[in-house]
Short mmCIF file of C-alpha atoms and ligand atoms in Angstrom, two decimals:
data_model
loop_
_atom_site.label_atom_id
_atom_site.label_comp_id
_atom_site.label_asym_id
_atom_site.label_seq_id
_atom_site.Cartn_x
_atom_site.Cartn_y
_atom_site.Cartn_z
CA MET A 3 35.22 -11.16 21.58
CA THR A 4 38.24 -9.62 19.88
CA PRO A 5 37.81 -8.07 16.43
CA THR A 6 40.05 -10.82 14.99
CA ALA A 7 37.88 -13.59 16.40
CA GLN A 8 34.86 -11.86 14.90
CA ALA A 9 36.49 -11.44 11.51
CA THR A 10 37.40 -15.11 11.35
CA ARG A 11 33.92 -16.40 12.20
CA ARG A 12 32.49 -18.62 9.55
CA ARG A 13 29.99 -16.85 7.33
CA LEU A 14 26.52 -18.28 6.78
CA ASP A 15 26.27 -19.78 3.28
CA LEU A 16 25.11 -22.95 1.51
CA ALA A 17 28.08 -24.93 2.75
CA ALA A 18 27.36 -23.95 6.36
CA LEU A 19 23.80 -25.30 6.32
CA ALA A 20 24.77 -28.83 7.22
CA ASP A 21 26.33 -27.63 10.49
CA LEU A 22 23.27 -25.73 11.68
CA PRO A 23 21.13 -27.17 14.47
CA ALA A 24 18.24 -29.07 12.89
CA ASP A 25 15.54 -26.59 13.98
CA MET A 26 17.37 -23.71 12.26
CA ARG A 27 17.79 -25.42 8.90
CA PRO A 28 15.67 -24.37 5.91
CA ARG A 29 12.54 -26.42 5.27
CA VAL A 30 13.21 -26.23 1.54
CA ASP A 31 16.47 -27.08 -0.23
CA PRO A 32 17.69 -23.88 -1.89
CA ARG A 33 19.89 -25.75 -4.34
CA GLY A 34 18.09 -25.97 -7.63
CA LEU A 35 15.19 -23.73 -6.56
CA GLY A 36 14.28 -21.65 -9.63
CA VAL A 37 13.30 -17.98 -9.53
CA GLY A 38 9.57 -17.27 -10.03
CA ILE A 39 9.23 -14.01 -8.07
CA VAL A 40 10.97 -10.66 -8.44
CA HIS A 41 10.84 -8.62 -5.26
CA LEU A 42 11.54 -4.87 -5.37
CA GLY A 43 12.84 -3.47 -2.07
CA ILE A 44 14.48 -6.39 -0.28
CA GLY A 45 14.76 -4.79 3.16
CA ALA A 46 14.28 -6.37 6.57
CA PHE A 47 10.48 -6.38 6.30
CA HIS A 48 10.36 -8.52 3.16
CA ARG A 49 12.91 -10.95 4.56
CA ALA A 50 10.88 -11.40 7.77
CA HIS A 51 7.51 -11.56 6.04
CA GLN A 52 6.83 -12.55 2.40
CA ALA A 53 10.06 -14.53 2.07
CA VAL A 54 9.06 -16.64 5.09
CA TYR A 55 5.54 -17.27 3.76
CA THR A 56 7.09 -18.21 0.43
CA GLU A 57 9.41 -20.78 1.99
CA ASP A 58 6.51 -22.31 3.93
CA ALA A 59 4.34 -22.37 0.79
CA ILE A 60 7.07 -24.16 -1.17
CA ALA A 61 7.58 -26.60 1.72
CA ALA A 62 3.83 -27.37 1.70
CA ALA A 63 3.08 -27.44 -2.01
CA GLY A 64 6.31 -27.12 -4.03
CA GLY A 65 6.97 -24.84 -6.99
CA ASP A 66 9.90 -22.86 -8.34
CA TRP A 67 9.14 -19.78 -6.28
CA GLY A 68 12.65 -18.64 -5.47
CA ILE A 69 12.95 -14.85 -5.12
CA CYS A 70 15.14 -12.45 -7.06
CA GLY A 71 15.49 -9.68 -4.46
CA VAL A 72 16.19 -6.19 -5.72
CA THR A 73 17.68 -3.49 -3.54
CA GLU A 74 16.74 0.00 -4.57
CA ARG A 75 18.63 2.70 -2.73
CA SER A 76 21.95 1.20 -1.73
CA PRO A 77 23.85 -1.99 -2.48
CA ALA A 78 24.08 -2.85 1.25
CA VAL A 79 21.65 -5.81 1.21
CA ALA A 80 23.18 -7.19 -1.99
CA ASP A 81 26.62 -6.92 -0.38
CA ALA A 82 25.35 -8.69 2.76
CA LEU A 83 23.41 -11.52 1.10
CA GLY A 84 25.56 -12.11 -1.99
CA PRO A 85 28.41 -13.84 -0.12
CA GLN A 86 25.80 -15.80 1.88
CA ASP A 87 24.17 -17.38 -1.19
CA GLY A 88 21.04 -15.36 -0.36
CA LEU A 89 20.65 -17.08 3.02
CA TYR A 90 19.88 -15.21 6.24
CA THR A 91 18.45 -15.86 9.70
CA VAL A 92 15.08 -14.72 11.01
CA ALA A 93 15.20 -14.36 14.81
CA VAL A 94 11.72 -14.31 16.33
CA ARG A 95 11.64 -12.67 19.76
CA GLY A 96 8.67 -13.14 22.04
CA ALA A 97 7.83 -13.63 25.67
CA ASP A 98 9.25 -17.17 25.55
CA GLY A 99 12.70 -16.17 24.27
CA GLU A 100 14.13 -16.34 20.74
CA ARG A 101 13.56 -18.85 17.92
CA ARG A 102 15.78 -18.80 14.85
CA ARG A 103 15.52 -20.19 11.36
CA VAL A 104 17.47 -19.73 8.16
CA ILE A 105 15.36 -18.72 5.17
CA PRO A 106 16.34 -20.03 1.71
CA SER A 107 13.76 -18.26 -0.48
CA VAL A 108 16.04 -15.52 -1.82
CA ARG A 109 18.02 -17.06 -4.66
CA GLU A 110 19.43 -13.96 -6.30
CA VAL A 111 20.07 -10.39 -5.11
CA ARG A 112 20.56 -7.37 -7.34
CA TRP A 113 21.13 -3.68 -6.87
CA ALA A 114 18.75 -2.00 -9.32
CA ARG A 115 21.19 0.77 -10.19
CA ALA A 116 24.15 -1.51 -10.89
CA ASP A 117 22.45 -3.38 -13.72
CA PRO A 118 19.06 -1.98 -14.72
CA GLU A 119 19.00 -4.13 -17.86
CA ALA A 120 19.22 -7.34 -15.79
CA LEU A 121 16.19 -6.23 -13.79
CA THR A 122 14.19 -5.48 -16.94
CA ARG A 123 15.09 -8.95 -18.24
CA ARG A 124 14.07 -10.61 -14.98
CA ILE A 125 10.62 -8.98 -15.00
CA ALA A 126 10.23 -9.91 -18.68
CA ASP A 127 11.37 -13.52 -18.14
CA PRO A 128 8.34 -15.83 -18.64
CA ALA A 129 9.52 -17.88 -15.61
CA THR A 130 8.70 -14.84 -13.48
CA ALA A 131 4.98 -14.97 -12.64
CA ILE A 132 4.93 -12.45 -9.81
CA VAL A 133 6.54 -9.15 -8.84
CA THR A 134 6.14 -8.13 -5.19
CA LEU A 135 7.09 -4.77 -3.70
CA THR A 136 8.03 -3.31 -0.29
CA VAL A 137 9.68 -0.06 -1.24
CA THR A 138 8.06 2.23 1.43
CA GLU A 139 5.41 4.86 0.82
CA LYS A 140 7.65 7.54 -0.62
CA ALA A 141 9.07 5.41 -3.43
CA TYR A 142 5.76 5.44 -5.32
CA ARG A 143 6.01 9.23 -6.03
CA LEU A 144 2.28 9.41 -5.48
CA ASP A 145 0.43 12.71 -5.33
CA PRO A 146 -2.24 11.85 -2.72
CA GLY A 147 -4.36 14.76 -3.94
CA THR A 148 -4.82 13.29 -7.44
CA GLY A 149 -3.93 9.61 -6.94
CA ARG A 150 -1.51 10.02 -9.85
CA LEU A 151 2.23 10.39 -10.24
CA ARG A 152 3.68 13.57 -8.78
CA ASP A 153 4.28 16.30 -11.33
CA GLY A 154 7.76 17.76 -11.64
CA ASP A 155 9.59 14.88 -9.92
CA PRO A 156 13.04 14.88 -11.55
CA ASP A 157 13.57 11.11 -11.35
CA LEU A 158 10.17 10.41 -12.86
CA GLU A 159 10.80 12.95 -15.61
CA ALA A 160 14.10 11.26 -16.41
CA ASP A 161 12.47 7.81 -16.52
CA LEU A 162 9.64 9.11 -18.70
CA ARG A 163 12.16 10.48 -21.20
CA GLY A 164 13.56 6.95 -21.45
CA GLY A 165 17.07 5.65 -20.91
CA SER A 166 16.85 5.44 -17.09
CA THR A 167 14.89 3.44 -14.52
CA ARG A 168 15.47 5.38 -11.31
CA THR A 169 11.95 4.96 -9.94
CA VAL A 170 10.16 1.72 -9.08
CA VAL A 171 7.26 2.59 -11.37
CA GLY A 172 9.79 3.24 -14.15
CA GLN A 173 11.43 -0.14 -13.45
CA LEU A 174 8.10 -1.93 -13.53
CA VAL A 175 6.99 -0.33 -16.79
CA ALA A 176 10.34 -1.04 -18.47
CA GLY A 177 10.07 -4.72 -17.48
CA LEU A 178 6.41 -5.02 -18.41
CA ALA A 179 6.93 -3.36 -21.80
CA ARG A 180 9.77 -5.82 -22.53
CA ARG A 181 7.56 -8.70 -21.44
CA ARG A 182 4.82 -7.59 -23.78
CA ALA A 183 7.31 -7.43 -26.65
CA HIS A 184 8.82 -10.86 -25.94
CA SER A 185 6.51 -13.49 -24.47
CA GLY A 186 3.40 -11.43 -23.78
CA ALA A 187 2.82 -13.70 -20.78
CA PRO A 188 0.47 -12.44 -18.04
CA ILE A 189 1.97 -11.43 -14.69
CA THR A 190 0.81 -10.32 -11.24
CA VAL A 191 2.23 -7.32 -9.38
CA VAL A 192 1.65 -7.47 -5.62
CA CYS A 193 2.13 -4.25 -3.67
CA CYS A 194 2.97 -4.99 -0.03
CA ASP A 195 3.38 -1.44 1.24
CA ASN A 196 1.22 0.33 3.80
CA LEU A 197 -0.82 2.38 1.33
CA PRO A 198 -4.63 2.49 1.27
CA SER A 199 -5.92 0.27 -1.59
CA ASN A 200 -2.31 -0.54 -2.42
CA GLY A 201 -3.07 -2.73 -5.47
CA ALA A 202 -5.37 -0.27 -7.21
CA THR A 203 -3.08 2.62 -6.28
CA LEU A 204 -0.07 0.96 -7.88
CA ARG A 205 -2.10 -0.09 -10.93
CA ASP A 206 -3.14 3.52 -11.50
CA LEU A 207 0.45 4.75 -11.18
CA VAL A 208 1.76 2.14 -13.63
CA HIS A 209 -0.96 2.95 -16.16
CA ASP A 210 -0.38 6.67 -15.68
CA PHE A 211 3.34 6.20 -16.35
CA ALA A 212 2.73 4.01 -19.41
CA ARG A 213 0.36 6.58 -20.92
CA ARG A 214 2.67 9.50 -20.23
CA ARG A 215 5.70 7.66 -21.61
CA ALA A 216 4.24 6.73 -24.98
CA PRO A 217 0.55 7.64 -25.24
CA ARG A 218 -0.05 5.73 -28.46
CA ASP A 219 1.99 2.55 -28.17
CA GLY A 220 -0.90 0.48 -26.77
CA LEU A 221 0.99 -0.57 -23.62
CA SER A 222 -1.76 0.62 -21.31
CA ALA A 223 -4.34 -1.58 -23.10
CA TRP A 224 -1.96 -4.58 -22.88
CA LEU A 225 -1.42 -3.95 -19.18
CA ALA A 226 -5.17 -3.86 -18.59
CA ASP A 227 -5.53 -7.33 -20.16
CA HIS A 228 -2.39 -9.06 -18.89
CA VAL A 229 -1.28 -7.58 -15.57
CA ARG A 230 -3.18 -7.86 -12.30
CA PHE A 231 -2.56 -5.81 -9.18
CA PRO A 232 -4.16 -7.51 -6.16
CA SER A 233 -4.29 -5.51 -2.93
CA THR A 234 -2.71 -6.92 0.21
CA MET A 235 -2.47 -6.22 3.90
CA VAL A 236 0.89 -7.12 5.40
CA ASP A 237 1.69 -7.09 9.09
CA ARG A 238 4.76 -7.93 11.13
CA ILE A 239 6.82 -5.60 13.28
CA VAL A 240 10.44 -5.66 12.10
CA PRO A 241 12.81 -3.17 13.78
CA ALA A 242 16.10 -2.32 12.09
CA THR A 243 18.73 -4.97 12.91
CA THR A 244 21.58 -3.72 15.08
CA ALA A 245 25.24 -4.72 15.38
CA ALA A 246 24.41 -6.05 18.86
CA ASP A 247 21.77 -8.37 17.32
CA ARG A 248 24.38 -9.72 14.90
CA ARG A 249 26.91 -10.21 17.68
CA ALA A 250 24.38 -12.11 19.79
CA LEU A 251 23.55 -14.41 16.87
CA ALA A 252 27.22 -15.06 16.19
CA ALA A 253 27.81 -15.87 19.85
CA ALA A 254 24.87 -18.28 19.90
CA THR A 255 25.46 -20.06 16.59
CA GLY A 256 29.11 -19.50 15.75
CA LEU A 257 28.08 -18.05 12.38
CA ALA A 258 28.42 -14.52 11.05
CA ASP A 259 25.21 -13.42 9.35
CA GLU A 260 25.14 -9.94 7.81
CA GLY A 261 21.55 -10.46 6.66
CA LEU A 262 19.98 -11.26 10.06
CA VAL A 263 16.49 -9.87 10.70
CA VAL A 264 14.80 -9.68 14.08
CA THR A 265 11.05 -9.76 14.43
CA GLU A 266 8.04 -10.60 16.61
CA PRO A 267 6.06 -13.87 16.72
CA PHE A 268 2.96 -12.28 15.14
CA SER A 269 2.64 -12.28 11.36
CA GLN A 270 -0.32 -11.69 9.06
CA TRP A 271 -0.82 -11.49 5.30
CA VAL A 272 -4.19 -10.94 3.66
CA ILE A 273 -4.09 -11.15 -0.14
CA GLU A 274 -6.73 -10.34 -2.72
CA ASP A 275 -7.22 -13.53 -4.71
CA TYR A 276 -6.78 -11.86 -8.07
CA PHE A 277 -3.80 -13.34 -9.93
CA ALA A 278 -3.05 -13.34 -13.65
CA GLY A 279 -1.20 -16.67 -13.51
CA PRO A 280 0.26 -19.18 -11.05
CA ARG A 281 1.28 -18.27 -7.52
CA PRO A 282 2.83 -19.94 -4.47
CA ALA A 283 0.33 -21.70 -2.18
CA TRP A 284 0.68 -18.88 0.35
CA GLU A 285 -2.59 -19.95 2.00
CA ARG A 286 -0.80 -23.17 3.03
CA ALA A 287 1.62 -20.91 4.92
CA GLY A 288 -1.14 -19.10 6.81
CA ALA A 289 -1.96 -16.22 4.45
CA ILE A 290 -5.65 -15.33 4.05
CA MET A 291 -6.77 -15.27 0.40
CA THR A 292 -9.94 -13.24 -0.01
CA ASP A 293 -11.83 -11.09 -2.49
CA ARG A 294 -12.24 -8.32 0.10
CA VAL A 295 -8.92 -7.08 1.43
CA TRP A 296 -9.87 -3.50 2.12
CA PRO A 297 -11.58 -3.99 5.52
CA TYR A 298 -8.41 -5.71 6.83
CA GLU A 299 -6.19 -3.13 5.23
CA ARG A 300 -8.06 -0.20 6.74
CA ILE A 301 -8.19 -1.84 10.16
CA LYS A 302 -4.45 -2.45 10.13
CA LEU A 303 -3.40 0.90 8.69
CA ARG A 304 -5.56 2.96 11.03
CA MET A 305 -5.29 0.85 14.21
CA LEU A 306 -1.68 -0.36 14.07
CA ASN A 307 0.12 2.17 11.91
CA GLY A 308 -1.95 5.13 13.14
CA SER A 309 -1.05 4.14 16.71
CA HIS A 310 2.57 3.54 15.77
CA SER A 311 3.00 7.01 14.28
CA THR A 312 1.22 8.65 17.23
CA LEU A 313 3.46 6.76 19.66
CA ALA A 314 6.52 7.66 17.62
CA TYR A 315 5.96 11.45 17.71
CA LEU A 316 4.64 11.62 21.29
CA GLY A 317 7.37 9.19 22.33
CA MET A 318 10.12 11.28 20.73
CA LEU A 319 8.82 14.41 22.45
CA ALA A 320 8.81 12.55 25.77
CA ASP A 321 12.35 11.15 25.19
CA HIS A 322 11.26 7.53 24.80
CA GLU A 323 13.76 5.88 22.50
CA PHE A 324 11.77 2.66 22.08
CA VAL A 325 8.11 1.88 21.42
CA ALA A 326 7.99 -0.46 24.43
CA ASP A 327 9.06 2.45 26.69
CA ALA A 328 6.50 4.79 25.15
CA ILE A 329 3.62 2.35 25.62
CA ALA A 330 4.74 1.70 29.22
CA SER A 331 3.85 5.31 30.05
CA ASP A 332 0.25 5.38 31.36
CA GLY A 333 -0.61 8.62 29.57
CA LEU A 334 0.61 7.43 26.17
CA CYS A 335 -0.91 3.99 26.61
CA HIS A 336 -4.32 5.52 27.38
CA VAL A 337 -4.04 7.80 24.37
CA ILE A 338 -3.32 4.85 22.09
CA ALA A 339 -6.09 2.66 23.55
CA GLY A 340 -8.49 5.62 23.28
CA LEU A 341 -7.38 6.53 19.76
CA MET A 342 -8.25 3.03 18.57
CA ALA A 343 -11.54 2.73 20.47
CA ILE A 344 -12.90 6.26 20.17
CA ASP A 345 -11.57 7.71 16.91
CA VAL A 346 -10.60 4.77 14.71
CA ALA A 347 -13.18 2.07 15.52
CA PRO A 348 -16.23 4.04 14.27
CA THR A 349 -14.52 4.48 10.86
CA LEU A 350 -14.04 0.75 10.26
CA ARG A 351 -16.15 -1.96 8.72
CA VAL A 352 -15.15 -5.18 10.41
CA PRO A 353 -15.21 -8.57 8.64
CA ASP A 354 -17.60 -11.16 10.10
CA GLY A 355 -16.20 -12.75 13.22
CA PHE A 356 -13.44 -10.14 13.63
CA ASP A 357 -13.17 -9.00 17.26
CA LEU A 358 -11.90 -5.43 17.20
CA LEU A 359 -11.36 -5.10 20.96
CA HIS A 360 -9.35 -8.28 20.97
CA TYR A 361 -7.33 -6.94 18.02
CA ARG A 362 -6.69 -3.70 19.92
CA ASP A 363 -5.54 -5.51 23.05
CA ASP A 364 -3.25 -7.69 20.96
CA LEU A 365 -1.72 -4.56 19.44
CA LEU A 366 -1.09 -3.07 22.86
CA ARG A 367 0.69 -6.30 23.83
CA ARG A 368 2.71 -6.32 20.61
CA PHE A 369 3.83 -2.72 21.19
CA ALA A 370 4.89 -3.69 24.73
CA ASN A 371 7.28 -6.45 23.49
CA ARG A 372 10.53 -5.39 25.18
CA ALA A 373 12.62 -7.93 23.32
CA LEU A 374 12.14 -5.96 20.08
CA ARG A 375 13.80 -2.58 20.77
CA HIS A 376 11.83 -0.84 18.04
CA ARG A 377 13.01 2.78 17.87
CA THR A 378 10.39 5.55 17.81
CA ALA A 379 12.72 7.47 15.47
CA GLN A 380 12.50 4.64 12.90
CA ILE A 381 8.72 4.88 12.73
CA ALA A 382 8.82 8.69 12.73
CA LEU A 383 10.63 8.76 9.36
CA ASP A 384 8.76 10.08 6.30
CA GLY A 385 5.79 11.44 8.25
CA SER A 386 4.51 13.44 5.28
CA GLN A 387 4.03 10.17 3.40
CA LYS A 388 2.63 8.19 6.30
CA LEU A 389 0.15 10.55 7.96
CA PRO A 390 -2.45 10.54 5.15
CA GLY A 391 -3.16 6.78 5.26
CA ARG A 392 -2.59 6.33 8.99
CA LEU A 393 -4.29 9.29 10.69
CA LEU A 394 -5.79 11.73 8.18
CA GLY A 395 -8.30 9.21 6.78
CA THR A 396 -9.59 8.66 10.33
CA ILE A 397 -9.78 12.41 10.93
CA ARG A 398 -11.63 12.96 7.64
CA ASP A 399 -14.20 10.28 8.38
CA ARG A 400 -14.76 11.53 11.92
CA ARG A 401 -15.08 15.14 10.76
CA ALA A 402 -17.67 14.06 8.17
CA HIS A 403 -19.75 12.83 11.11
CA GLY A 404 -19.32 16.09 12.98
CA ALA A 405 -16.96 14.59 15.59
CA GLU A 406 -13.91 16.24 17.12
CA PRO A 407 -11.23 13.51 16.83
CA ALA A 408 -8.89 14.85 19.51
CA LEU A 409 -6.82 11.66 19.87
CA ALA A 410 -6.17 11.19 16.13
CA ALA A 411 -5.40 14.92 15.92
CA LEU A 412 -2.93 14.58 18.82
CA GLY A 413 -0.68 12.36 16.64
CA VAL A 414 -0.73 14.99 13.89
CA ALA A 415 -0.11 17.79 16.41
CA ALA A 416 2.85 15.86 17.85
CA TRP A 417 4.27 15.49 14.32
CA MET A 418 3.82 19.24 13.79
CA ARG A 419 5.65 20.00 17.01
CA VAL A 420 8.49 17.61 16.21
CA VAL A 421 9.09 18.98 12.69
CA SER A 422 8.77 22.63 13.70
CA VAL A 423 10.46 22.90 17.12
CA ARG A 424 12.82 19.93 16.53
CA ARG A 425 13.46 19.47 20.27
CA SER A 426 12.09 17.01 22.78
CA ASP A 427 10.35 18.22 25.93
CA SER A 428 13.66 18.02 27.78
CA GLY A 429 15.43 20.03 25.06
CA ARG A 430 17.15 17.19 23.18
CA PRO A 431 17.53 17.93 19.44
CA LEU A 432 15.28 15.80 17.21
CA THR A 433 15.77 15.20 13.53
CA ILE A 434 13.61 13.14 11.22
CA GLU A 435 14.15 12.51 7.57
CA ASP A 436 11.33 13.16 5.19
CA PRO A 437 11.19 13.51 1.40
CA LEU A 438 9.36 16.83 1.97
CA GLY A 439 11.81 17.80 4.73
CA GLY A 440 13.20 20.77 2.78
CA GLU A 441 9.79 22.23 2.15
CA ILE A 442 8.61 21.60 5.71
CA ALA A 443 11.71 23.36 7.09
CA ALA A 444 11.22 26.29 4.72
CA ARG A 445 7.64 26.71 5.94
CA VAL A 446 8.13 26.37 9.68
CA GLY A 447 11.86 26.93 10.25
CA SER A 448 11.48 30.34 11.90
CA LEU A 449 7.93 30.05 13.30
CA HIS A 450 7.12 29.63 16.99
CA GLY A 451 3.46 30.35 17.61
CA PRO A 452 1.17 27.29 17.50
CA ARG A 453 -1.29 28.99 15.12
CA GLN A 454 1.44 29.99 12.68
CA ILE A 455 2.89 26.48 12.75
CA VAL A 456 -0.47 24.79 12.21
CA ASP A 457 -1.48 27.22 9.43
CA ALA A 458 1.83 26.75 7.60
CA LEU A 459 1.75 22.95 7.74
CA LEU A 460 -1.97 22.44 7.17
CA ALA A 461 -1.59 24.42 3.95
CA MET A 462 0.59 21.64 2.51
CA ARG A 463 -1.99 20.16 0.18
CA GLU A 464 0.27 17.27 -0.79
CA ILE A 465 -0.23 16.05 2.78
CA PHE A 466 -3.56 17.41 3.98
CA GLY A 467 -5.48 17.92 0.73
CA ALA A 468 -7.65 20.99 0.16
CA ASP A 469 -10.45 19.72 2.42
CA LEU A 470 -8.53 19.43 5.68
CA ALA A 471 -6.69 22.69 5.01
CA ALA A 472 -10.08 24.43 4.79
CA ASP A 473 -11.51 22.81 7.95
CA ARG A 474 -11.41 25.63 10.52
CA GLY A 475 -12.65 23.37 13.34
CA LEU A 476 -9.76 20.95 12.76
CA CYS A 477 -7.34 23.85 12.55
CA ASP A 478 -8.48 25.18 15.97
CA LEU A 479 -8.23 21.69 17.46
CA LEU A 480 -4.66 21.30 16.19
CA VAL A 481 -3.66 24.77 17.42
CA ASP A 482 -4.96 23.90 20.89
CA LEU A 483 -3.06 20.59 20.91
CA VAL A 484 0.22 22.03 19.57
CA GLU A 485 -0.02 24.72 22.22
CA ARG A 486 -0.63 22.23 25.02
CA LEU A 487 2.22 20.00 23.83
CA GLY A 488 4.55 23.03 23.99
CA ARG A 489 3.27 24.24 27.36
CA ASP A 490 2.71 20.99 29.28
CA GLY A 491 4.80 18.43 27.37
CA ALA A 492 3.70 15.20 25.69
CA GLU A 493 3.12 13.09 28.83
CA ALA A 494 0.96 15.66 30.63
CA THR A 495 -1.02 16.46 27.46
CA ALA A 496 -1.66 12.77 26.92
CA ARG A 497 -2.81 12.35 30.52
CA SER A 498 -5.09 15.36 30.43
CA LEU A 499 -6.81 14.14 27.25
CA THR A 500 -7.62 10.72 28.67
CA ALA A 501 -8.29 11.65 32.34
C1 CS2 B 613 5.85 1.06 11.15
C2 CS2 B 613 5.59 -0.14 10.27
O1 CS2 B 613 7.94 1.99 10.55
C3 CS2 B 613 6.71 2.11 10.48
O2 CS2 B 613 6.21 3.08 9.92
O3 CS2 B 613 4.62 1.61 11.54
O4 CS2 B 613 6.74 -0.56 9.61
C4 CS2 B 613 4.98 -1.30 11.07
O5 CS2 B 613 5.90 -1.82 11.99
C5 CS2 B 613 4.49 -2.40 10.16
O6 CS2 B 613 3.57 -1.87 9.24
C6 CS2 B 613 3.84 -3.52 10.98
O7 CS2 B 613 3.21 -4.40 10.14
#
């Protein structure tokens, strides 16, 4: 198609809905749908997950549960969805081809930085009963060693002084303080990020911020009585959308959609049934409401995300651009299957009726979905924030039982090799972004020996805590693995560990 033909394609918006094929049309009429949810971090994951559950819940049981989506870091999503009246397509790619539907749940999109006051007002608005978040691990500014806000973070310091809301915790507290002053109505804040005990973790950060900001203004006591923070487990694989995905959609539908998201058929949401007020009937859309989320959360974080990160670092070393290519390698596939069965499974408590082997085999099939083109480099981002919940908890629990968790340690060793040597086994340069990237580079930039590398990185308490740094047995295991990765490469190391 010529660039001109592309530029003149009709853009998806409210007026275009009537021309869509019937099976793509929204199940809920977006016109007149009021906003009841504020969502912080309206990236691809939210659009393919909670926004879909919310549409299905409204279709089943009604309610003004339109979403005000907030973009945090850049205005890109607001620029894409604004002209489309908040509408976008979810393309579900599985073995049987692609199914598409347009989602109407997002009724308003804002860039937090453009108008912080509008965001504060939205959270304070009594019509808002729920705030949900998918802002990625690093946005919480959590010190995993203390479970509190990181000391010395310049954005947090600025927000604590007042006058700015650069951080998500700062935005939440500004909105909640305004709400207390105006209506005082209760509200529920639902963290949907991959953090262990995500509800309690966010609650502690919000209370910590409120106390540090104004220790005597009573906000913390109000929050304790009026704001609930249920934990959730969210699961759906959503690779970054590419220009080729958008071109294929335009060719198939005749519509230009800058907000398209591509995902897999599988989707799961487990929510702690602990709300301060009304909520959408998400259970009518397939979500599991329970009073015990943590077993699901731990299973998912350690089995799926632990495997994902291990595949990402080993895959990058072995020059596999996509997860489906990495899992197609016998060595890597055996490592992942073994990691889940040997190292992770003994650390889990499984809900009644939950078949862990079946879950593992499903994961291996999901990773092998070739239609998804999920880049290993996307998952490799922000390793310092991801490793603690995904792999280090497993390692800690296994070490406490005197085990030598070689497969969980292999993922950490592969991360160490990637961030220190920064080349794949064939010599291709590798770069990964990380909020601690500067510090990691300063520690390992000029080191080559496996022991030096492991010592320098293991000493980063903000990642490994004091306990793992002091574990000599773990240190020796990692040195051995980093050495083998350097000498034999990722594929051969993986094969030798599972032979
Ligand atoms: C992935 C997750 O990018 C990543 O770090 O491991 O986004 C993963 O795809 C989701 O958690 C699946 O639910």
